[in-house]
PDB file of C-alpha atoms in Angstrom:
ATOM      1  CA  MET A  60     -44.051 -29.869-112.270  1.00 59.00           C
ATOM      2  CA  THR A  61     -45.369 -26.734-113.957  1.00 63.00           C
ATOM      3  CA  LYS A  62     -46.891 -26.593-117.710  1.00 62.00           C
ATOM      4  CA  GLN A  63     -44.721 -24.709-118.983  1.00 61.00           C
ATOM      5  CA  SER A  64     -41.852 -26.126-117.493  1.00 59.00           C
ATOM      6  CA  GLY A  65     -43.018 -29.138-119.260  1.00 56.00           C
ATOM      7  CA  ASP A  66     -43.646 -27.426-122.500  1.00 57.00           C
ATOM      8  CA  ASN A  67     -40.244 -27.000-122.475  1.00 57.00           C
ATOM      9  CA  GLN A  68     -38.549 -29.746-122.051  1.00 58.00           C
ATOM     10  CA  MET A  69     -40.987 -31.576-124.492  1.00 53.00           C
ATOM     11  CA  LYS A  70     -39.453 -28.110-127.127  1.00 57.00           C
ATOM     12  CA  ASN A  71     -36.049 -29.401-125.741  1.00 58.00           C
ATOM     13  CA  SER A  72     -36.084 -32.984-126.295  1.00 61.00           C
ATOM     14  CA  SER A  73     -37.114 -32.144-130.293  1.00 65.00           C
ATOM     15  CA  GLU A  74     -34.892 -30.354-130.722  1.00 78.00           C
ATOM     16  CA  LEU A  75     -31.170 -31.907-132.184  1.00 79.00           C
ATOM     17  CA  GLU A  76     -28.327 -31.315-129.742  1.00 89.00           C
ATOM     18  CA  LYS A  77     -26.167 -28.858-131.363  1.00 86.00           C
ATOM     19  CA  THR A  78     -23.411 -30.510-132.210  1.00 88.00           C
ATOM     20  CA  ILE A  79     -24.978 -33.134-134.196  1.00 89.00           C
ATOM     21  CA  HIS A  80     -23.815 -32.659-137.894  1.00 87.00           C
ATOM     22  CA  THR A  81     -26.197 -31.554-140.212  1.00 84.00           C
ATOM     23  CA  ASP A  82     -24.372 -30.608-143.711  1.00 83.00           C
ATOM     24  CA  PHE A  83     -23.681 -33.422-145.979  1.00 87.00           C
ATOM     25  CA  GLY A  84     -22.999 -31.639-148.569  1.00 89.00           C
ATOM     26  CA  LYS A  85     -19.468 -32.758-149.142  1.00 89.00           C
ATOM     27  CA  ASP A  86     -18.803 -35.174-145.991  1.00 91.00           C
ATOM     28  CA  MET A  87     -20.451 -39.175-146.652  1.00 93.00           C
ATOM     29  CA  THR A  88     -23.436 -40.151-144.749  1.00 95.00           C
ATOM     30  CA  TYR A  89     -24.721 -43.431-142.814  1.00 94.00           C
ATOM     31  CA  GLY A  90     -26.390 -44.329-146.388  1.00 96.00           C
ATOM     32  CA  ASP A  91     -23.362 -43.578-148.357  1.00 96.00           C
ATOM     33  CA  TYR A  92     -21.904 -45.877-146.135  1.00 96.00           C
ATOM     34  CA  LEU A  93     -24.200 -48.766-146.417  1.00 96.00           C
ATOM     35  CA  GLN A  94     -24.732 -47.876-150.080  1.00 97.00           C
ATOM     36  CA  LEU A  95     -28.366 -47.977-149.032  1.00 97.00           C
ATOM     37  CA  ASP A  96     -29.329 -46.870-152.033  1.00 96.00           C
ATOM     38  CA  ARG A  97     -27.941 -50.055-153.915  1.00 97.00           C
ATOM     39  CA  VAL A  98     -29.307 -52.514-151.045  1.00 97.00           C
ATOM     40  CA  LEU A  99     -32.801 -50.868-150.794  1.00 97.00           C
ATOM     41  CA  THR A 100     -33.936 -51.065-153.855  1.00 97.00           C
ATOM     42  CA  SER A 101     -32.330 -54.219-155.023  1.00 97.00           C
ATOM     43  CA  GLN A 102     -35.585 -56.439-153.471  1.00 98.00           C
ATOM     44  CA  ILE A 103     -37.333 -56.226-157.245  1.00 97.00           C
ATOM     45  CA  ARG A 104     -40.794 -58.428-157.676  1.00 97.00           C
ATOM     46  CA  LEU A 105     -41.936 -60.341-160.372  1.00 97.00           C
ATOM     47  CA  SER A 106     -45.403 -60.080-159.135  1.00 97.00           C
ATOM     48  CA  ASP A 107     -47.870 -57.913-157.871  1.00 97.00           C
ATOM     49  CA  HIS A 108     -48.148 -59.536-153.947  1.00 97.00           C
ATOM     50  CA  HIS A 109     -47.768 -58.363-151.551  1.00 97.00           C
ATOM     51  CA  ASP A 110     -46.234 -61.829-149.712  1.00 97.00           C
ATOM     52  CA  GLU A 111     -42.977 -61.382-151.821  1.00 97.00           C
ATOM     53  CA  MET A 112     -41.239 -58.775-150.350  1.00 98.00           C
ATOM     54  CA  LEU A 113     -40.890 -60.998-147.599  1.00 98.00           C
ATOM     55  CA  PHE A 114     -39.345 -63.930-149.113  1.00 97.00           C
ATOM     56  CA  ILE A 115     -37.009 -62.045-150.989  1.00 98.00           C
ATOM     57  CA  VAL A 116     -35.556 -60.088-148.293  1.00 98.00           C
ATOM     58  CA  ILE A 117     -35.827 -63.604-146.556  1.00 97.00           C
ATOM     59  CA  HIS A 118     -32.921 -65.333-148.810  1.00 97.00           C
ATOM     60  CA  GLN A 119     -31.178 -61.460-148.991  1.00 98.00           C
ATOM     61  CA  VAL A 120     -30.847 -60.864-145.270  1.00 98.00           C
ATOM     62  CA  SER A 121     -29.737 -65.151-145.476  1.00 98.00           C
ATOM     63  CA  GLU A 122     -27.289 -64.352-148.152  1.00 98.00           C
ATOM     64  CA  LEU A 123     -25.383 -61.683-146.258  1.00 98.00           C
ATOM     65  CA  TRP A 124     -25.478 -63.281-142.463  1.00 98.00           C
ATOM     66  CA  MET A 125     -23.920 -66.242-145.014  1.00 98.00           C
ATOM     67  CA  LYS A 126     -20.899 -63.220-146.440  1.00 98.00           C
ATOM     68  CA  GLN A 127     -20.810 -63.242-142.723  1.00 98.00           C
ATOM     69  CA  ILE A 128     -20.205 -66.501-142.143  1.00 98.00           C
ATOM     70  CA  LEU A 129     -17.440 -66.655-144.240  1.00 98.00           C
ATOM     71  CA  HIS A 130     -15.484 -64.100-143.618  1.00 98.00           C
ATOM     72  CA  GLU A 131     -15.240 -65.464-140.150  1.00 98.00           C
ATOM     73  CA  LEU A 132     -14.322 -68.633-141.346  1.00 98.00           C
ATOM     74  CA  SER A 133     -11.918 -68.061-143.202  1.00 98.00           C
ATOM     75  CA  ALA A 134     -10.237 -65.765-141.166  1.00 98.00           C
ATOM     76  CA  ALA A 135     -10.275 -68.650-138.435  1.00 98.00           C
ATOM     77  CA  MET A 136      -9.413 -70.992-140.387  1.00 97.00           C
ATOM     78  CA  ALA A 137      -5.620 -69.489-141.671  1.00 97.00           C
ATOM     79  CA  SER A 138      -5.516 -68.409-137.514  1.00 98.00           C
ATOM     80  CA  ILE A 139      -6.173 -72.433-136.937  1.00 98.00           C
ATOM     81  CA  GLN A 140      -3.425 -73.515-139.198  1.00 97.00           C
ATOM     82  CA  GLU A 141      -0.594 -71.189-138.418  1.00 96.00           C
ATOM     83  CA  ASP A 142      -0.900 -72.638-134.290  1.00 94.00           C
ATOM     84  CA  GLN A 143      -2.311 -68.875-133.583  1.00 95.00           C
ATOM     85  CA  LEU A 144      -6.242 -71.365-131.989  1.00 97.00           C
ATOM     86  CA  GLU A 145      -7.641 -68.229-129.492  1.00 96.00           C
ATOM     87  CA  PRO A 146      -7.743 -65.247-132.141  1.00 96.00           C
ATOM     88  CA  ALA A 147     -10.304 -68.702-134.385  1.00 98.00           C
ATOM     89  CA  PHE A 148     -12.378 -68.466-130.584  1.00 98.00           C
ATOM     90  CA  LYS A 149     -13.714 -65.501-131.587  1.00 97.00           C
ATOM     91  CA  MET A 150     -14.017 -66.169-134.826  1.00 98.00           C
ATOM     92  CA  LEU A 151     -15.674 -69.026-134.555  1.00 98.00           C
ATOM     93  CA  SER A 152     -18.078 -67.902-132.121  1.00 98.00           C
ATOM     94  CA  ARG A 153     -19.173 -64.930-134.060  1.00 98.00           C
ATOM     95  CA  VAL A 154     -20.203 -68.347-136.269  1.00 98.00           C
ATOM     96  CA  SER A 155     -22.513 -70.124-134.121  1.00 98.00           C
ATOM     97  CA  ARG A 156     -24.122 -66.555-133.025  1.00 98.00           C
ATOM     98  CA  ILE A 157     -24.786 -65.906-136.761  1.00 98.00           C
ATOM     99  CA  GLN A 158     -26.212 -69.233-137.759  1.00 98.00           C
ATOM    100  CA  GLN A 159     -28.560 -68.138-134.777  1.00 97.00           C
ATOM    101  CA  GLN A 160     -29.652 -65.549-136.175  1.00 97.00           C
ATOM    102  CA  LEU A 161     -31.110 -67.965-139.714  1.00 97.00           C
ATOM    103  CA  ILE A 162     -32.262 -70.275-137.399  1.00 97.00           C
ATOM    104  CA  LYS A 163     -34.631 -67.532-136.286  1.00 97.00           C
ATOM    105  CA  SER A 164     -35.126 -66.391-140.186  1.00 97.00           C
ATOM    106  CA  TRP A 165     -37.218 -69.731-141.348  1.00 96.00           C
ATOM    107  CA  ASP A 166     -40.685 -68.636-137.740  1.00 96.00           C
ATOM    108  CA  VAL A 167     -40.449 -65.105-139.849  1.00 97.00           C
ATOM    109  CA  LEU A 168     -40.349 -66.881-143.141  1.00 96.00           C
ATOM    110  CA  SER A 169     -43.418 -69.325-141.420  1.00 96.00           C
ATOM    111  CA  THR A 170     -45.250 -66.463-142.065  1.00 97.00           C
ATOM    112  CA  LEU A 171     -46.328 -67.377-144.767  1.00 96.00           C
ATOM    113  CA  THR A 172     -49.080 -69.655-146.270  1.00 96.00           C
ATOM    114  CA  PRO A 173     -49.398 -71.477-148.403  1.00 96.00           C
ATOM    115  CA  ALA A 174     -51.846 -70.051-150.637  1.00 97.00           C
ATOM    116  CA  GLU A 175     -49.526 -66.717-150.496  1.00 97.00           C
ATOM    117  CA  TYR A 176     -46.832 -68.814-151.409  1.00 95.00           C
ATOM    118  CA  MET A 177     -48.795 -70.337-155.156  1.00 96.00           C
ATOM    119  CA  GLN A 178     -49.299 -67.081-156.082  1.00 96.00           C
ATOM    120  CA  PHE A 179     -45.667 -65.749-156.809  1.00 96.00           C
ATOM    121  CA  ARG A 180     -44.151 -69.378-157.225  1.00 96.00           C
ATOM    122  CA  HIS A 181     -43.706 -69.517-160.740  1.00 95.00           C
ATOM    123  CA  LYS A 182     -42.162 -66.770-161.077  1.00 96.00           C
ATOM    124  CA  LEU A 183     -39.257 -68.535-159.656  1.00 95.00           C
ATOM    125  CA  GLY A 184     -38.664 -70.106-162.156  1.00 94.00           C
ATOM    126  CA  TYR A 185     -35.551 -72.320-161.548  1.00 93.00           C
ATOM    127  CA  SER A 186     -34.287 -70.172-159.972  1.00 93.00           C
ATOM    128  CA  SER A 187     -33.534 -71.982-156.016  1.00 92.00           C
ATOM    129  CA  GLY A 188     -32.334 -71.894-152.254  1.00 90.00           C
ATOM    130  CA  PHE A 189     -30.597 -74.823-153.415  1.00 88.00           C
ATOM    131  CA  GLN A 190     -28.323 -72.894-156.088  1.00 93.00           C
ATOM    132  CA  SER A 191     -27.082 -70.974-153.392  1.00 95.00           C
ATOM    133  CA  TYR A 192     -23.628 -70.686-153.895  1.00 96.00           C
ATOM    134  CA  GLN A 193     -22.461 -69.414-150.146  1.00 97.00           C
ATOM    135  CA  ASN A 194     -24.736 -72.389-148.775  1.00 96.00           C
ATOM    136  CA  ARG A 195     -22.719 -74.743-150.574  1.00 96.00           C
ATOM    137  CA  MET A 196     -18.466 -72.953-149.814  1.00 97.00           C
ATOM    138  CA  ILE A 197     -20.198 -73.710-146.411  1.00 97.00           C
ATOM    139  CA  GLU A 198     -20.230 -76.614-145.765  1.00 96.00           C
ATOM    140  CA  PHE A 199     -17.066 -76.867-147.804  1.00 97.00           C
ATOM    141  CA  MET A 200     -15.533 -75.231-145.291  1.00 97.00           C
ATOM    142  CA  LEU A 201     -16.773 -77.108-142.469  1.00 97.00           C
ATOM    143  CA  GLY A 202     -15.895 -80.570-144.886  1.00 96.00           C
ATOM    144  CA  HIS A 203     -19.746 -81.595-146.901  1.00 95.00           C
ATOM    145  CA  LYS A 204     -17.954 -81.736-150.398  1.00 95.00           C
ATOM    146  CA  ASN A 205     -19.815 -83.398-153.024  1.00 93.00           C
ATOM    147  CA  GLU A 206     -18.399 -82.527-156.184  1.00 94.00           C
ATOM    148  CA  HIS A 207     -21.140 -83.534-158.576  1.00 92.00           C
ATOM    149  CA  VAL A 208     -22.284 -79.755-157.476  1.00 93.00           C
ATOM    150  CA  LEU A 209     -20.053 -77.806-158.792  1.00 93.00           C
ATOM    151  CA  SER A 210     -22.561 -78.616-162.616  1.00 94.00           C
ATOM    152  CA  VAL A 211     -25.346 -76.001-161.140  1.00 94.00           C
ATOM    153  CA  TYR A 212     -22.248 -73.676-161.379  1.00 94.00           C
ATOM    154  CA  GLN A 213     -21.138 -73.501-164.741  1.00 93.00           C
ATOM    155  CA  HIS A 214     -22.309 -71.265-167.167  1.00 94.00           C
ATOM    156  CA  GLU A 215     -20.502 -68.620-164.492  1.00 95.00           C
ATOM    157  CA  ALA A 216     -16.964 -69.317-164.920  1.00 95.00           C
ATOM    158  CA  GLU A 217     -14.976 -66.728-162.258  1.00 96.00           C
ATOM    159  CA  LEU A 218     -17.553 -68.478-160.035  1.00 96.00           C
ATOM    160  CA  SER A 219     -16.221 -72.101-160.621  1.00 95.00           C
ATOM    161  CA  SER A 220     -13.377 -71.873-160.072  1.00 96.00           C
ATOM    162  CA  LYS A 221     -13.842 -70.296-156.910  1.00 95.00           C
ATOM    163  CA  MET A 222     -15.912 -73.079-155.507  1.00 95.00           C
ATOM    164  CA  LYS A 223     -13.066 -75.603-156.684  1.00 96.00           C
ATOM    165  CA  GLN A 224     -10.676 -74.105-155.268  1.00 97.00           C
ATOM    166  CA  LEU A 225     -13.087 -74.522-152.075  1.00 97.00           C
ATOM    167  CA  LEU A 226     -13.479 -77.816-153.152  1.00 97.00           C
ATOM    168  CA  ASP A 227      -9.923 -79.071-152.975  1.00 97.00           C
ATOM    169  CA  ALA A 228      -8.747 -76.742-150.304  1.00 97.00           C
ATOM    170  CA  PRO A 229      -8.722 -78.350-146.837  1.00 97.00           C
ATOM    171  CA  SER A 230     -11.635 -77.794-144.559  1.00 98.00           C
ATOM    172  CA  ILE A 231     -11.893 -76.343-141.125  1.00 98.00           C
ATOM    173  CA  TYR A 232     -11.935 -79.071-139.869  1.00 98.00           C
ATOM    174  CA  ASP A 233      -9.342 -80.259-142.362  1.00 98.00           C
ATOM    175  CA  ALA A 234      -6.854 -77.643-140.303  1.00 98.00           C
ATOM    176  CA  ALA A 235      -8.668 -78.686-136.405  1.00 98.00           C
ATOM    177  CA  ILE A 236      -6.760 -81.597-137.713  1.00 98.00           C
ATOM    178  CA  ALA A 237      -3.376 -80.383-138.401  1.00 98.00           C
ATOM    179  CA  ALA A 238      -3.570 -78.976-135.359  1.00 98.00           C
ATOM    180  CA  MET A 239      -3.600 -82.001-132.965  1.00 98.00           C
ATOM    181  CA  ALA A 240      -0.865 -83.477-134.921  1.00 98.00           C
ATOM    182  CA  ASN A 241       0.400 -80.761-135.222  1.00 97.00           C
ATOM    183  CA  ARG A 242       0.539 -80.790-130.798  1.00 96.00           C
ATOM    184  CA  GLY A 243       2.047 -84.265-131.557  1.00 97.00           C
ATOM    185  CA  LEU A 244      -1.236 -86.233-130.938  1.00 98.00           C
ATOM    186  CA  PRO A 245      -0.844 -89.580-133.061  1.00 97.00           C
ATOM    187  CA  VAL A 246      -3.350 -89.174-136.796  1.00 98.00           C
ATOM    188  CA  ASP A 247      -2.939 -91.236-139.291  1.00 97.00           C
ATOM    189  CA  GLU A 248      -1.245 -90.053-143.175  1.00 96.00           C
ATOM    190  CA  ALA A 249      -4.505 -90.807-144.520  1.00 94.00           C
ATOM    191  CA  ALA A 250      -6.041 -88.000-142.678  1.00 96.00           C
ATOM    192  CA  LEU A 251      -3.265 -85.359-142.466  1.00 97.00           C
ATOM    193  CA  ASN A 252      -2.476 -85.747-146.636  1.00 95.00           C
ATOM    194  CA  ARG A 253      -5.854 -86.814-147.566  1.00 95.00           C
ATOM    195  CA  ASN A 254      -8.018 -85.773-151.281  1.00 96.00           C
ATOM    196  CA  TRP A 255      -9.717 -82.195-150.392  1.00 97.00           C
ATOM    197  CA  ALA A 256     -11.840 -82.431-152.652  1.00 97.00           C
ATOM    198  CA  GLU A 257     -13.520 -85.748-151.316  1.00 94.00           C
ATOM    199  CA  ALA A 258     -16.512 -86.011-147.841  1.00 91.00           C
ATOM    200  CA  TYR A 259     -14.296 -86.362-145.063  1.00 93.00           C
ATOM    201  CA  GLN A 260     -14.970 -89.784-143.672  1.00 94.00           C
ATOM    202  CA  PRO A 261     -14.441 -91.428-140.146  1.00 96.00           C
ATOM    203  CA  ASN A 262     -10.943 -92.102-138.711  1.00 97.00           C
ATOM    204  CA  GLU A 263     -10.145 -94.005-135.783  1.00 97.00           C
ATOM    205  CA  SER A 264      -7.210 -92.406-135.308  1.00 98.00           C
ATOM    206  CA  VAL A 265      -8.953 -88.833-135.188  1.00 98.00           C
ATOM    207  CA  GLU A 266     -11.257 -90.185-132.931  1.00 98.00           C
ATOM    208  CA  GLN A 267      -8.451 -90.780-130.786  1.00 98.00           C
ATOM    209  CA  ALA A 268      -6.682 -87.849-130.520  1.00 98.00           C
ATOM    210  CA  TRP A 269      -9.614 -85.864-129.795  1.00 98.00           C
ATOM    211  CA  LEU A 270     -10.496 -88.526-126.965  1.00 98.00           C
ATOM    212  CA  ALA A 271      -6.864 -87.761-125.739  1.00 98.00           C
ATOM    213  CA  VAL A 272      -7.747 -84.118-125.424  1.00 98.00           C
ATOM    214  CA  TYR A 273     -11.119 -84.784-123.658  1.00 98.00           C
ATOM    215  CA  ARG A 274      -9.461 -86.809-121.673  1.00 98.00           C
ATOM    216  CA  ASP A 275      -6.383 -84.624-120.880  1.00 97.00           C
ATOM    217  CA  VAL A 276      -8.708 -81.388-120.457  1.00 97.00           C
ATOM    218  CA  ASN A 277      -6.271 -78.818-118.788  1.00 97.00           C
ATOM    219  CA  LYS A 278      -3.062 -80.351-121.366  1.00 97.00           C
ATOM    220  CA  TYR A 279      -4.914 -79.653-124.972  1.00 98.00           C
ATOM    221  CA  TRP A 280      -7.394 -76.541-123.183  1.00 97.00           C
ATOM    222  CA  ASP A 281      -6.968 -74.586-126.502  1.00 97.00           C
ATOM    223  CA  LEU A 282      -7.386 -77.376-128.650  1.00 98.00           C
ATOM    224  CA  TYR A 283     -10.568 -78.333-126.747  1.00 98.00           C
ATOM    225  CA  GLU A 284     -12.145 -75.363-126.909  1.00 98.00           C
ATOM    226  CA  LEU A 285     -11.391 -75.680-130.812  1.00 98.00           C
ATOM    227  CA  ALA A 286     -13.701 -79.253-130.589  1.00 98.00           C
ATOM    228  CA  GLU A 287     -16.374 -77.806-128.637  1.00 98.00           C
ATOM    229  CA  LYS A 288     -16.329 -74.563-130.914  1.00 98.00           C
ATOM    230  CA  LEU A 289     -16.770 -76.670-134.005  1.00 98.00           C
ATOM    231  CA  VAL A 290     -19.088 -78.750-131.931  1.00 98.00           C
ATOM    232  CA  ASP A 291     -21.446 -75.804-131.589  1.00 98.00           C
ATOM    233  CA  ILE A 292     -21.366 -74.702-135.355  1.00 98.00           C
ATOM    234  CA  ALA A 293     -21.841 -78.190-135.919  1.00 97.00           C
ATOM    235  CA  SER A 294     -24.541 -77.935-133.854  1.00 97.00           C
ATOM    236  CA  GLN A 295     -26.080 -74.548-135.107  1.00 97.00           C
ATOM    237  CA  GLN A 296     -25.917 -76.270-139.000  1.00 96.00           C
ATOM    238  CA  GLN A 297     -27.927 -78.654-138.710  1.00 96.00           C
ATOM    239  CA  GLN A 298     -30.725 -77.050-136.572  1.00 96.00           C
ATOM    240  CA  TRP A 299     -30.861 -74.697-139.548  1.00 96.00           C
ATOM    241  CA  ARG A 300     -31.485 -77.516-141.974  1.00 95.00           C
ATOM    242  CA  PHE A 301     -33.912 -78.850-139.502  1.00 94.00           C
ATOM    243  CA  ASN A 302     -36.271 -75.851-139.828  1.00 94.00           C
ATOM    244  CA  HIS A 303     -35.536 -75.360-143.946  1.00 94.00           C
ATOM    245  CA  MET A 304     -37.032 -78.495-144.218  1.00 94.00           C
ATOM    246  CA  ASN A 305     -39.757 -77.638-142.199  1.00 94.00           C
ATOM    247  CA  THR A 306     -40.751 -74.574-142.877  1.00 94.00           C
ATOM    248  CA  VAL A 307     -40.461 -75.435-147.026  1.00 93.00           C
ATOM    249  CA  GLU A 308     -42.923 -78.926-146.039  1.00 94.00           C
ATOM    250  CA  ARG A 309     -44.841 -76.178-144.430  1.00 94.00           C
ATOM    251  CA  ILE A 310     -45.147 -74.048-147.166  1.00 94.00           C
ATOM    252  CA  ILE A 311     -45.684 -76.067-150.413  1.00 92.00           C
ATOM    253  CA  GLY A 312     -45.911 -79.796-148.430  1.00 93.00           C
ATOM    254  CA  GLN A 313     -44.423 -82.762-150.852  1.00 91.00           C
ATOM    255  CA  LYS A 314     -43.827 -80.747-153.793  1.00 92.00           C
ATOM    256  CA  PRO A 315     -41.053 -80.489-156.557  1.00 90.00           C
ATOM    257  CA  GLY A 316     -37.954 -77.984-155.233  1.00 87.00           C
ATOM    258  CA  THR A 317     -38.011 -75.175-158.539  1.00 89.00           C
ATOM    259  CA  GLY A 318     -35.526 -75.615-159.081  1.00 89.00           C
ATOM    260  CA  GLY A 319     -36.257 -79.997-159.894  1.00 87.00           C
ATOM    261  CA  SER A 320     -34.973 -81.420-155.623  1.00 89.00           C
ATOM    262  CA  SER A 321     -37.524 -83.128-154.478  1.00 88.00           C
ATOM    263  CA  GLY A 322     -38.285 -80.868-152.251  1.00 90.00           C
ATOM    264  CA  VAL A 323     -38.603 -81.350-148.875  1.00 92.00           C
ATOM    265  CA  GLY A 324     -37.011 -85.442-149.336  1.00 91.00           C
ATOM    266  CA  TYR A 325     -34.237 -84.164-150.368  1.00 88.00           C
ATOM    267  CA  LEU A 326     -33.867 -81.580-147.271  1.00 91.00           C
ATOM    268  CA  ARG A 327     -34.175 -84.422-144.965  1.00 92.00           C
ATOM    269  CA  ARG A 328     -31.741 -86.353-146.086  1.00 91.00           C
ATOM    270  CA  ALA A 329     -29.481 -83.890-145.847  1.00 89.00           C
ATOM    271  CA  LEU A 330     -30.067 -84.278-142.021  1.00 90.00           C
ATOM    272  CA  ASP A 331     -27.794 -88.215-142.065  1.00 89.00           C
ATOM    273  CA  HIS A 332     -24.912 -86.169-142.801  1.00 91.00           C
ATOM    274  CA  ARG A 333     -23.259 -85.135-139.710  1.00 93.00           C
ATOM    275  CA  PHE A 334     -20.513 -82.499-139.628  1.00 96.00           C
ATOM    276  CA  PHE A 335     -16.951 -83.394-137.248  1.00 98.00           C
ATOM    277  CA  PRO A 336     -18.046 -86.919-136.584  1.00 97.00           C
ATOM    278  CA  GLU A 337     -15.811 -87.921-133.683  1.00 98.00           C
ATOM    279  CA  LEU A 338     -16.360 -84.599-131.808  1.00 98.00           C
ATOM    280  CA  TRP A 339     -19.702 -86.793-132.019  1.00 97.00           C
ATOM    281  CA  SER A 340     -18.580 -90.169-132.118  1.00 97.00           C
ATOM    282  CA  LEU A 341     -16.018 -89.871-129.077  1.00 96.00           C
ATOM    283  CA  ARG A 342     -18.716 -88.745-126.416  1.00 96.00           C
ATOM    284  CA  THR A 343     -20.057 -91.668-126.472  1.00 96.00           C
ATOM    285  CA  GLN A 344     -16.691 -93.217-125.467  1.00 92.00           C
ATOM    286  CA  LEU A 345     -15.462 -90.910-122.630  1.00 91.00           C
TER     287      LEU A 345
END
């Protein structure tokens, strides 16, 4: 290649293609569509410490991913309730992939050292991740109900009402159990018509119904696939909780949380909860 041809190639590569639109006086841009002026000006530091920006961005991005999880879970649940299981599989797979993003976010936050965090922690006041209403909604939709946590949101009437509706509604696991019953698998009435606001308790008939599904995969392929999608989500949710606990301990040790919780102690106790218990216990019975 001659020097002249090389120069021409560099010049050509630096020029925009003629078909690329550049006049946005009347047209919507990428930034307009995503409302980036609002999104990218929402990182308001309360201190002048460099690392507070990381702390804000990690949590804002996590909340955006949680919004998408709620979007997918709501659609998947509607599909299951209509006995259309296959469309739900893509949505539930997407939830698992999003959870992986959330899990990895703790690795980024763990670059924040205790000494750095202490420089702006006092600026948080009583605000805490414990108050994340989207995370609470996800847990409600997965069947982990706790009416007492609603007191945290009582100062916001509209949000409190929305949380109460989710508390009183069936979870996606309840919908899966009902789907088994609709296929003729014997499930106790107590598991099909219970107080949805109460935390789910393991039921022997539900375990036996899932066992029937796993023992005859060809007959119940869609129910089997649904079960495994739910197990994926349960596993990822536990991994997210575990990484959360480890990151918090790495940064603040055994200090209480800013919202008044015991901090690491509270997060460690949360690990004792198991989503979709019969989908785990059946594995011993197979």
